[in-house]
Amino acid sequence: MLSIIQAAGWPIWPLIACSVLGMALIFERFLALKTARVAPPKLLDEAITVSSKALPTPDVVNQLAQNSALGEVLASGLRALNSNPQCSETDLRAAMEGTGRAVAHRLEKYLSALATIASAAPLLGLLGTVIGMIEIFGSQAGGGGVGQAMGGGNPAQLAHGISIALYNTAFGLIVAIPSLIFWRYFRARVDAYLLTLELASEQFVRHILRLRKAK
């Protein structure tokens, strides 16, 4: 691997930096987008059960908010009711929607960076290819004569230029393809989570409104 990096020349170093950064972002998103940290399956039912008779205490609401992203959204509605038991449905929805937007921004964190790596890596590989081709033509035209430009160039320098071109092109694709795949995977996962949060929030709001009418 070290010999390949040395043969590829300096243009491969930005690609190596992109590959390290991309791997770090992928690993971080896998941890951050776990279902247990975003939308635990039974959390909504538990929140409805806890608030079915009376509003939970602030300590219970804080525990709910620290549970997951979904818990944070649900807790914002309970906090709005604790601060103002007579708040309107509009205010209640506004409080939960505001928290939901903050949660959505957090879920989408680093996805744009991963998409940038997926887009930039092929261009960096192309840059290395162009630099390699420049070295190739430079070695072929080194003597200045037409006959030397046609076939009398330095073979070692010619091979070095070709290696730079091919190594950078291949490495750019090696970095870009997994980054694009994981970006699409995380994008789809975030969209599914956001839909889950929206539906759960709507169900929780209806539950709270029914509870207030019953009282």
PDB file of C-alpha atoms in Angstrom:
ATOM      1  CA  MET A   1       0.000   0.000   0.000  1.00  0.00           C
ATOM      2  CA  LEU A   2       2.810   2.387   0.851  1.00  0.00           C
ATOM      3  CA  SER A   3       4.463   1.709  -2.501  1.00  0.00           C
ATOM      4  CA  ILE A   4       1.179   2.458  -4.284  1.00  0.00           C
ATOM      5  CA  ILE A   5       0.822   5.735  -2.381  1.00  0.00           C
ATOM      6  CA  GLN A   6       4.409   6.668  -3.249  1.00  0.00           C
ATOM      7  CA  ALA A   7       3.858   5.777  -6.896  1.00  0.00           C
ATOM      8  CA  ALA A   8       0.626   7.788  -7.076  1.00  0.00           C
ATOM      9  CA  GLY A   9       2.371  10.958  -5.972  1.00  0.00           C
ATOM     10  CA  TRP A  10       1.081  13.906  -3.981  1.00  0.00           C
ATOM     11  CA  PRO A  11      -2.418  14.072  -5.586  1.00  0.00           C
ATOM     12  CA  ILE A  12      -3.446  10.943  -3.678  1.00  0.00           C
ATOM     13  CA  TRP A  13      -3.007  12.550  -0.253  1.00  0.00           C
ATOM     14  CA  PRO A  14      -6.244  14.588  -0.430  1.00  0.00           C
ATOM     15  CA  LEU A  15      -8.026  11.361  -1.365  1.00  0.00           C
ATOM     16  CA  ILE A  16      -6.512   9.595   1.642  1.00  0.00           C
ATOM     17  CA  ALA A  17      -7.720  12.434   3.867  1.00  0.00           C
ATOM     18  CA  CYS A  18     -11.203  12.113   2.338  1.00  0.00           C
ATOM     19  CA  SER A  19     -11.213   8.362   2.924  1.00  0.00           C
ATOM     20  CA  VAL A  20     -10.257   8.744   6.603  1.00  0.00           C
ATOM     21  CA  LEU A  21     -12.855  11.481   7.127  1.00  0.00           C
ATOM     22  CA  GLY A  22     -15.501   9.462   5.293  1.00  0.00           C
ATOM     23  CA  MET A  23     -14.884   6.386   7.439  1.00  0.00           C
ATOM     24  CA  ALA A  24     -15.103   8.481  10.596  1.00  0.00           C
ATOM     25  CA  LEU A  25     -18.402  10.035   9.481  1.00  0.00           C
ATOM     26  CA  ILE A  26     -19.874   6.661   8.537  1.00  0.00           C
ATOM     27  CA  PHE A  27     -18.917   5.162  11.898  1.00  0.00           C
ATOM     28  CA  GLU A  28     -20.309   8.170  13.780  1.00  0.00           C
ATOM     29  CA  ARG A  29     -23.620   8.084  11.893  1.00  0.00           C
ATOM     30  CA  PHE A  30     -24.035   4.363  12.514  1.00  0.00           C
ATOM     31  CA  LEU A  31     -23.800   5.038  16.247  1.00  0.00           C
ATOM     32  CA  ALA A  32     -25.954   8.185  16.208  1.00  0.00           C
ATOM     33  CA  LEU A  33     -28.740   6.706  14.075  1.00  0.00           C
ATOM     34  CA  LYS A  34     -29.384   3.605  16.120  1.00  0.00           C
ATOM     35  CA  THR A  35     -33.096   2.968  16.609  1.00  0.00           C
ATOM     36  CA  ALA A  36     -32.701   2.945  20.392  1.00  0.00           C
ATOM     37  CA  ARG A  37     -31.224   6.459  20.287  1.00  0.00           C
ATOM     38  CA  VAL A  38     -33.771   7.920  17.881  1.00  0.00           C
ATOM     39  CA  ALA A  39     -37.169   6.232  18.092  1.00  0.00           C
ATOM     40  CA  PRO A  40     -37.485   3.255  20.477  1.00  0.00           C
ATOM     41  CA  PRO A  41     -40.491   1.178  19.361  1.00  0.00           C
ATOM     42  CA  LYS A  42     -42.321   1.127  22.712  1.00  0.00           C
ATOM     43  CA  LEU A  43     -41.552   4.654  23.875  1.00  0.00           C
ATOM     44  CA  LEU A  44     -44.753   6.227  22.533  1.00  0.00           C
ATOM     45  CA  ASP A  45     -46.961   3.662  24.262  1.00  0.00           C
ATOM     46  CA  GLU A  46     -45.056   4.176  27.506  1.00  0.00           C
ATOM     47  CA  ALA A  47     -45.424   7.967  27.265  1.00  0.00           C
ATOM     48  CA  ILE A  48     -49.155   7.643  26.628  1.00  0.00           C
ATOM     49  CA  THR A  49     -49.521   5.265  29.559  1.00  0.00           C
ATOM     50  CA  VAL A  50     -47.603   7.561  31.931  1.00  0.00           C
ATOM     51  CA  SER A  51     -49.656  10.608  30.946  1.00  0.00           C
ATOM     52  CA  SER A  52     -53.047   8.877  30.720  1.00  0.00           C
ATOM     53  CA  LYS A  53     -54.154   9.883  34.231  1.00  0.00           C
ATOM     54  CA  ALA A  54     -52.217  13.067  34.927  1.00  0.00           C
ATOM     55  CA  LEU A  55     -49.317  15.076  33.597  1.00  0.00           C
ATOM     56  CA  PRO A  56     -45.959  13.548  34.589  1.00  0.00           C
ATOM     57  CA  THR A  57     -43.696  15.342  37.014  1.00  0.00           C
ATOM     58  CA  PRO A  58     -40.783  17.426  35.676  1.00  0.00           C
ATOM     59  CA  ASP A  59     -38.336  14.670  36.682  1.00  0.00           C
ATOM     60  CA  VAL A  60     -40.209  12.113  34.590  1.00  0.00           C
ATOM     61  CA  VAL A  61     -40.367  14.550  31.682  1.00  0.00           C
ATOM     62  CA  ASN A  62     -36.609  15.130  31.902  1.00  0.00           C
ATOM     63  CA  GLN A  63     -35.981  11.379  31.844  1.00  0.00           C
ATOM     64  CA  LEU A  64     -38.213  11.110  28.797  1.00  0.00           C
ATOM     65  CA  ALA A  65     -36.303  13.889  27.031  1.00  0.00           C
ATOM     66  CA  GLN A  66     -32.979  12.172  27.716  1.00  0.00           C
ATOM     67  CA  ASN A  67     -34.238   8.824  26.457  1.00  0.00           C
ATOM     68  CA  SER A  68     -34.066   9.471  22.710  1.00  0.00           C
ATOM     69  CA  ALA A  69     -34.898  11.937  19.960  1.00  0.00           C
ATOM     70  CA  LEU A  70     -38.529  10.843  20.033  1.00  0.00           C
ATOM     71  CA  GLY A  71     -38.580  11.267  23.805  1.00  0.00           C
ATOM     72  CA  GLU A  72     -37.238  14.781  23.397  1.00  0.00           C
ATOM     73  CA  VAL A  73     -40.086  15.691  21.042  1.00  0.00           C
ATOM     74  CA  LEU A  74     -42.746  14.170  23.298  1.00  0.00           C
ATOM     75  CA  ALA A  75     -41.242  15.814  26.367  1.00  0.00           C
ATOM     76  CA  SER A  76     -41.479  19.230  24.720  1.00  0.00           C
ATOM     77  CA  GLY A  77     -45.260  18.829  24.562  1.00  0.00           C
ATOM     78  CA  LEU A  78     -45.458  17.831  28.207  1.00  0.00           C
ATOM     79  CA  ARG A  79     -43.266  20.751  29.219  1.00  0.00           C
ATOM     80  CA  ALA A  80     -45.540  23.136  27.339  1.00  0.00           C
ATOM     81  CA  LEU A  81     -48.493  21.784  29.303  1.00  0.00           C
ATOM     82  CA  ASN A  82     -46.621  21.911  32.612  1.00  0.00           C
ATOM     83  CA  SER A  83     -45.705  25.549  32.039  1.00  0.00           C
ATOM     84  CA  ASN A  84     -49.205  26.460  30.847  1.00  0.00           C
ATOM     85  CA  PRO A  85     -51.944  23.856  31.466  1.00  0.00           C
ATOM     86  CA  GLN A  86     -54.393  25.941  29.418  1.00  0.00           C
ATOM     87  CA  CYS A  87     -52.171  26.303  26.365  1.00  0.00           C
ATOM     88  CA  SER A  88     -53.955  26.029  23.043  1.00  0.00           C
ATOM     89  CA  GLU A  89     -53.580  23.231  20.557  1.00  0.00           C
ATOM     90  CA  THR A  90     -51.674  25.601  18.275  1.00  0.00           C
ATOM     91  CA  ASP A  91     -49.133  26.415  20.980  1.00  0.00           C
ATOM     92  CA  LEU A  92     -48.753  22.751  21.840  1.00  0.00           C
ATOM     93  CA  ARG A  93     -48.110  21.789  18.236  1.00  0.00           C
ATOM     94  CA  ALA A  94     -45.730  24.722  17.780  1.00  0.00           C
ATOM     95  CA  ALA A  95     -43.646  23.628  20.770  1.00  0.00           C
ATOM     96  CA  MET A  96     -43.357  20.068  19.497  1.00  0.00           C
ATOM     97  CA  GLU A  97     -42.687  21.139  15.917  1.00  0.00           C
ATOM     98  CA  GLY A  98     -39.886  23.427  17.059  1.00  0.00           C
ATOM     99  CA  THR A  99     -38.234  20.601  18.945  1.00  0.00           C
ATOM    100  CA  GLY A 100     -38.842  18.315  15.977  1.00  0.00           C
ATOM    101  CA  ARG A 101     -36.975  20.681  13.655  1.00  0.00           C
ATOM    102  CA  ALA A 102     -34.020  20.765  16.049  1.00  0.00           C
ATOM    103  CA  VAL A 103     -34.032  16.962  16.238  1.00  0.00           C
ATOM    104  CA  ALA A 104     -34.233  16.697  12.427  1.00  0.00           C
ATOM    105  CA  HIS A 105     -31.225  18.994  12.092  1.00  0.00           C
ATOM    106  CA  ARG A 106     -29.291  16.809  14.512  1.00  0.00           C
ATOM    107  CA  LEU A 107     -30.221  13.626  12.660  1.00  0.00           C
ATOM    108  CA  GLU A 108     -29.029  15.109   9.371  1.00  0.00           C
ATOM    109  CA  LYS A 109     -25.713  16.159  10.902  1.00  0.00           C
ATOM    110  CA  TYR A 110     -22.645  15.307   8.772  1.00  0.00           C
ATOM    111  CA  LEU A 111     -24.747  13.932   5.907  1.00  0.00           C
ATOM    112  CA  SER A 112     -23.879  16.930   3.751  1.00  0.00           C
ATOM    113  CA  ALA A 113     -20.177  16.355   4.496  1.00  0.00           C
ATOM    114  CA  LEU A 114     -20.485  12.717   3.435  1.00  0.00           C
ATOM    115  CA  ALA A 115     -22.263  13.772   0.245  1.00  0.00           C
ATOM    116  CA  THR A 116     -19.488  16.284  -0.438  1.00  0.00           C
ATOM    117  CA  ILE A 117     -16.864  13.559  -0.125  1.00  0.00           C
ATOM    118  CA  ALA A 118     -18.836  11.345  -2.507  1.00  0.00           C
ATOM    119  CA  SER A 119     -18.945  14.192  -5.037  1.00  0.00           C
ATOM    120  CA  ALA A 120     -15.410  15.508  -4.569  1.00  0.00           C
ATOM    121  CA  ALA A 121     -13.492  12.207  -4.540  1.00  0.00           C
ATOM    122  CA  PRO A 122     -13.960  11.479  -8.282  1.00  0.00           C
ATOM    123  CA  LEU A 123     -12.940  15.061  -9.069  1.00  0.00           C
ATOM    124  CA  LEU A 124      -9.805  14.691  -6.959  1.00  0.00           C
ATOM    125  CA  GLY A 125      -9.093  11.439  -8.773  1.00  0.00           C
ATOM    126  CA  LEU A 126      -9.559  13.254 -12.076  1.00  0.00           C
ATOM    127  CA  LEU A 127      -7.155  15.933 -10.885  1.00  0.00           C
ATOM    128  CA  GLY A 128      -4.554  13.246 -10.234  1.00  0.00           C
ATOM    129  CA  THR A 129      -5.231  11.812 -13.682  1.00  0.00           C
ATOM    130  CA  VAL A 130      -4.687  15.190 -15.325  1.00  0.00           C
ATOM    131  CA  ILE A 131      -1.455  15.729 -13.385  1.00  0.00           C
ATOM    132  CA  GLY A 132      -0.274  12.284 -14.440  1.00  0.00           C
ATOM    133  CA  MET A 133      -1.065  13.026 -18.074  1.00  0.00           C
ATOM    134  CA  ILE A 134       0.837  16.317 -17.817  1.00  0.00           C
ATOM    135  CA  GLU A 135       3.866  14.405 -16.560  1.00  0.00           C
ATOM    136  CA  ILE A 136       3.482  11.918 -19.402  1.00  0.00           C
ATOM    137  CA  PHE A 137       3.470  14.621 -22.089  1.00  0.00           C
ATOM    138  CA  GLY A 138       6.234  16.481 -20.306  1.00  0.00           C
ATOM    139  CA  SER A 139       8.450  13.408 -20.337  1.00  0.00           C
ATOM    140  CA  GLN A 140       7.691  12.740 -24.007  1.00  0.00           C
ATOM    141  CA  ALA A 141       8.502  16.312 -25.043  1.00  0.00           C
ATOM    142  CA  GLY A 142      11.493  16.726 -22.735  1.00  0.00           C
ATOM    143  CA  GLY A 143      14.083  16.981 -25.510  1.00  0.00           C
ATOM    144  CA  GLY A 144      12.126  19.555 -27.478  1.00  0.00           C
ATOM    145  CA  GLY A 145      12.491  17.726 -30.791  1.00  0.00           C
ATOM    146  CA  VAL A 146       9.615  16.288 -32.759  1.00  0.00           C
ATOM    147  CA  GLY A 147      11.242  12.893 -33.108  1.00  0.00           C
ATOM    148  CA  GLN A 148      11.933  12.711 -29.387  1.00  0.00           C
ATOM    149  CA  ALA A 149       8.379  13.835 -28.589  1.00  0.00           C
ATOM    150  CA  MET A 150       7.039  11.031 -30.751  1.00  0.00           C
ATOM    151  CA  GLY A 151       8.961   8.226 -29.156  1.00  0.00           C
ATOM    152  CA  GLY A 152      12.198   9.177 -27.488  1.00  0.00           C
ATOM    153  CA  GLY A 153      10.921  10.110 -24.037  1.00  0.00           C
ATOM    154  CA  ASN A 154      12.068   8.723 -20.719  1.00  0.00           C
ATOM    155  CA  PRO A 155      10.286   5.360 -20.217  1.00  0.00           C
ATOM    156  CA  ALA A 156      10.617   5.520 -16.426  1.00  0.00           C
ATOM    157  CA  GLN A 157       9.037   8.957 -16.275  1.00  0.00           C
ATOM    158  CA  LEU A 158       6.364   7.832 -18.717  1.00  0.00           C
ATOM    159  CA  ALA A 159       5.493   4.848 -16.503  1.00  0.00           C
ATOM    160  CA  HIS A 160       5.450   7.093 -13.425  1.00  0.00           C
ATOM    161  CA  GLY A 161       3.008   9.470 -15.085  1.00  0.00           C
ATOM    162  CA  ILE A 162       0.726   6.606 -16.108  1.00  0.00           C
ATOM    163  CA  SER A 163       0.810   5.162 -12.572  1.00  0.00           C
ATOM    164  CA  ILE A 164      -0.183   8.532 -11.103  1.00  0.00           C
ATOM    165  CA  ALA A 165      -3.081   8.781 -13.518  1.00  0.00           C
ATOM    166  CA  LEU A 166      -4.399   5.264 -12.930  1.00  0.00           C
ATOM    167  CA  TYR A 167      -3.846   5.086  -9.167  1.00  0.00           C
ATOM    168  CA  ASN A 168      -5.574   8.385  -8.529  1.00  0.00           C
ATOM    169  CA  THR A 169      -8.506   7.544 -10.765  1.00  0.00           C
ATOM    170  CA  ALA A 170      -9.020   4.185  -9.085  1.00  0.00           C
ATOM    171  CA  PHE A 171      -8.587   5.533  -5.559  1.00  0.00           C
ATOM    172  CA  GLY A 172     -11.002   8.366  -6.235  1.00  0.00           C
ATOM    173  CA  LEU A 173     -13.666   5.860  -7.241  1.00  0.00           C
ATOM    174  CA  ILE A 174     -12.849   3.614  -4.277  1.00  0.00           C
ATOM    175  CA  VAL A 175     -13.513   6.548  -1.922  1.00  0.00           C
ATOM    176  CA  ALA A 176     -16.535   7.937  -3.772  1.00  0.00           C
ATOM    177  CA  ILE A 177     -18.582   4.771  -4.292  1.00  0.00           C
ATOM    178  CA  PRO A 178     -18.862   3.674  -0.612  1.00  0.00           C
ATOM    179  CA  SER A 179     -19.423   7.284   0.458  1.00  0.00           C
ATOM    180  CA  LEU A 180     -22.309   7.617  -1.982  1.00  0.00           C
ATOM    181  CA  ILE A 181     -23.808   4.282  -0.925  1.00  0.00           C
ATOM    182  CA  PHE A 182     -23.686   5.127   2.778  1.00  0.00           C
ATOM    183  CA  TRP A 183     -24.951   8.659   2.179  1.00  0.00           C
ATOM    184  CA  ARG A 184     -28.033   7.299   0.409  1.00  0.00           C
ATOM    185  CA  TYR A 185     -28.483   4.697   3.155  1.00  0.00           C
ATOM    186  CA  PHE A 186     -28.295   7.269   5.958  1.00  0.00           C
ATOM    187  CA  ARG A 187     -30.493   9.700   4.007  1.00  0.00           C
ATOM    188  CA  ALA A 188     -33.209   7.065   3.657  1.00  0.00           C
ATOM    189  CA  ARG A 189     -32.849   6.109   7.315  1.00  0.00           C
ATOM    190  CA  VAL A 190     -33.193   9.707   8.488  1.00  0.00           C
ATOM    191  CA  ASP A 191     -36.260  10.217   6.295  1.00  0.00           C
ATOM    192  CA  ALA A 192     -37.855   7.112   7.818  1.00  0.00           C
ATOM    193  CA  TYR A 193     -37.063   8.354  11.331  1.00  0.00           C
ATOM    194  CA  LEU A 194     -38.532  11.778  10.601  1.00  0.00           C
ATOM    195  CA  LEU A 195     -41.745  10.182   9.376  1.00  0.00           C
ATOM    196  CA  THR A 196     -41.875   8.060  12.535  1.00  0.00           C
ATOM    197  CA  LEU A 197     -41.355  11.130  14.735  1.00  0.00           C
ATOM    198  CA  GLU A 198     -44.046  13.062  12.896  1.00  0.00           C
ATOM    199  CA  LEU A 199     -46.630  10.295  13.185  1.00  0.00           C
ATOM    200  CA  ALA A 200     -45.803   9.642  16.839  1.00  0.00           C
ATOM    201  CA  SER A 201     -46.023  13.349  17.656  1.00  0.00           C
ATOM    202  CA  GLU A 202     -49.415  13.620  15.990  1.00  0.00           C
ATOM    203  CA  GLN A 203     -50.694  10.597  17.905  1.00  0.00           C
ATOM    204  CA  PHE A 204     -49.369  12.008  21.178  1.00  0.00           C
ATOM    205  CA  VAL A 205     -51.011  15.399  20.554  1.00  0.00           C
ATOM    206  CA  ARG A 206     -54.362  13.716  19.922  1.00  0.00           C
ATOM    207  CA  HIS A 207     -53.918  11.731  23.139  1.00  0.00           C
ATOM    208  CA  ILE A 208     -53.253  14.886  25.156  1.00  0.00           C
ATOM    209  CA  LEU A 209     -56.217  16.671  23.614  1.00  0.00           C
ATOM    210  CA  ARG A 210     -58.533  13.756  24.438  1.00  0.00           C
ATOM    211  CA  LEU A 211     -57.195  13.728  27.977  1.00  0.00           C
ATOM    212  CA  ARG A 212     -57.923  17.447  28.416  1.00  0.00           C
ATOM    213  CA  LYS A 213     -61.446  17.063  27.038  1.00  0.00           C
ATOM    214  CA  ALA A 214     -62.123  14.149  29.404  1.00  0.00           C
ATOM    215  CA  LYS A 215     -61.213  16.365  32.346  1.00  0.00           C
TER     216      LYS A 215
END
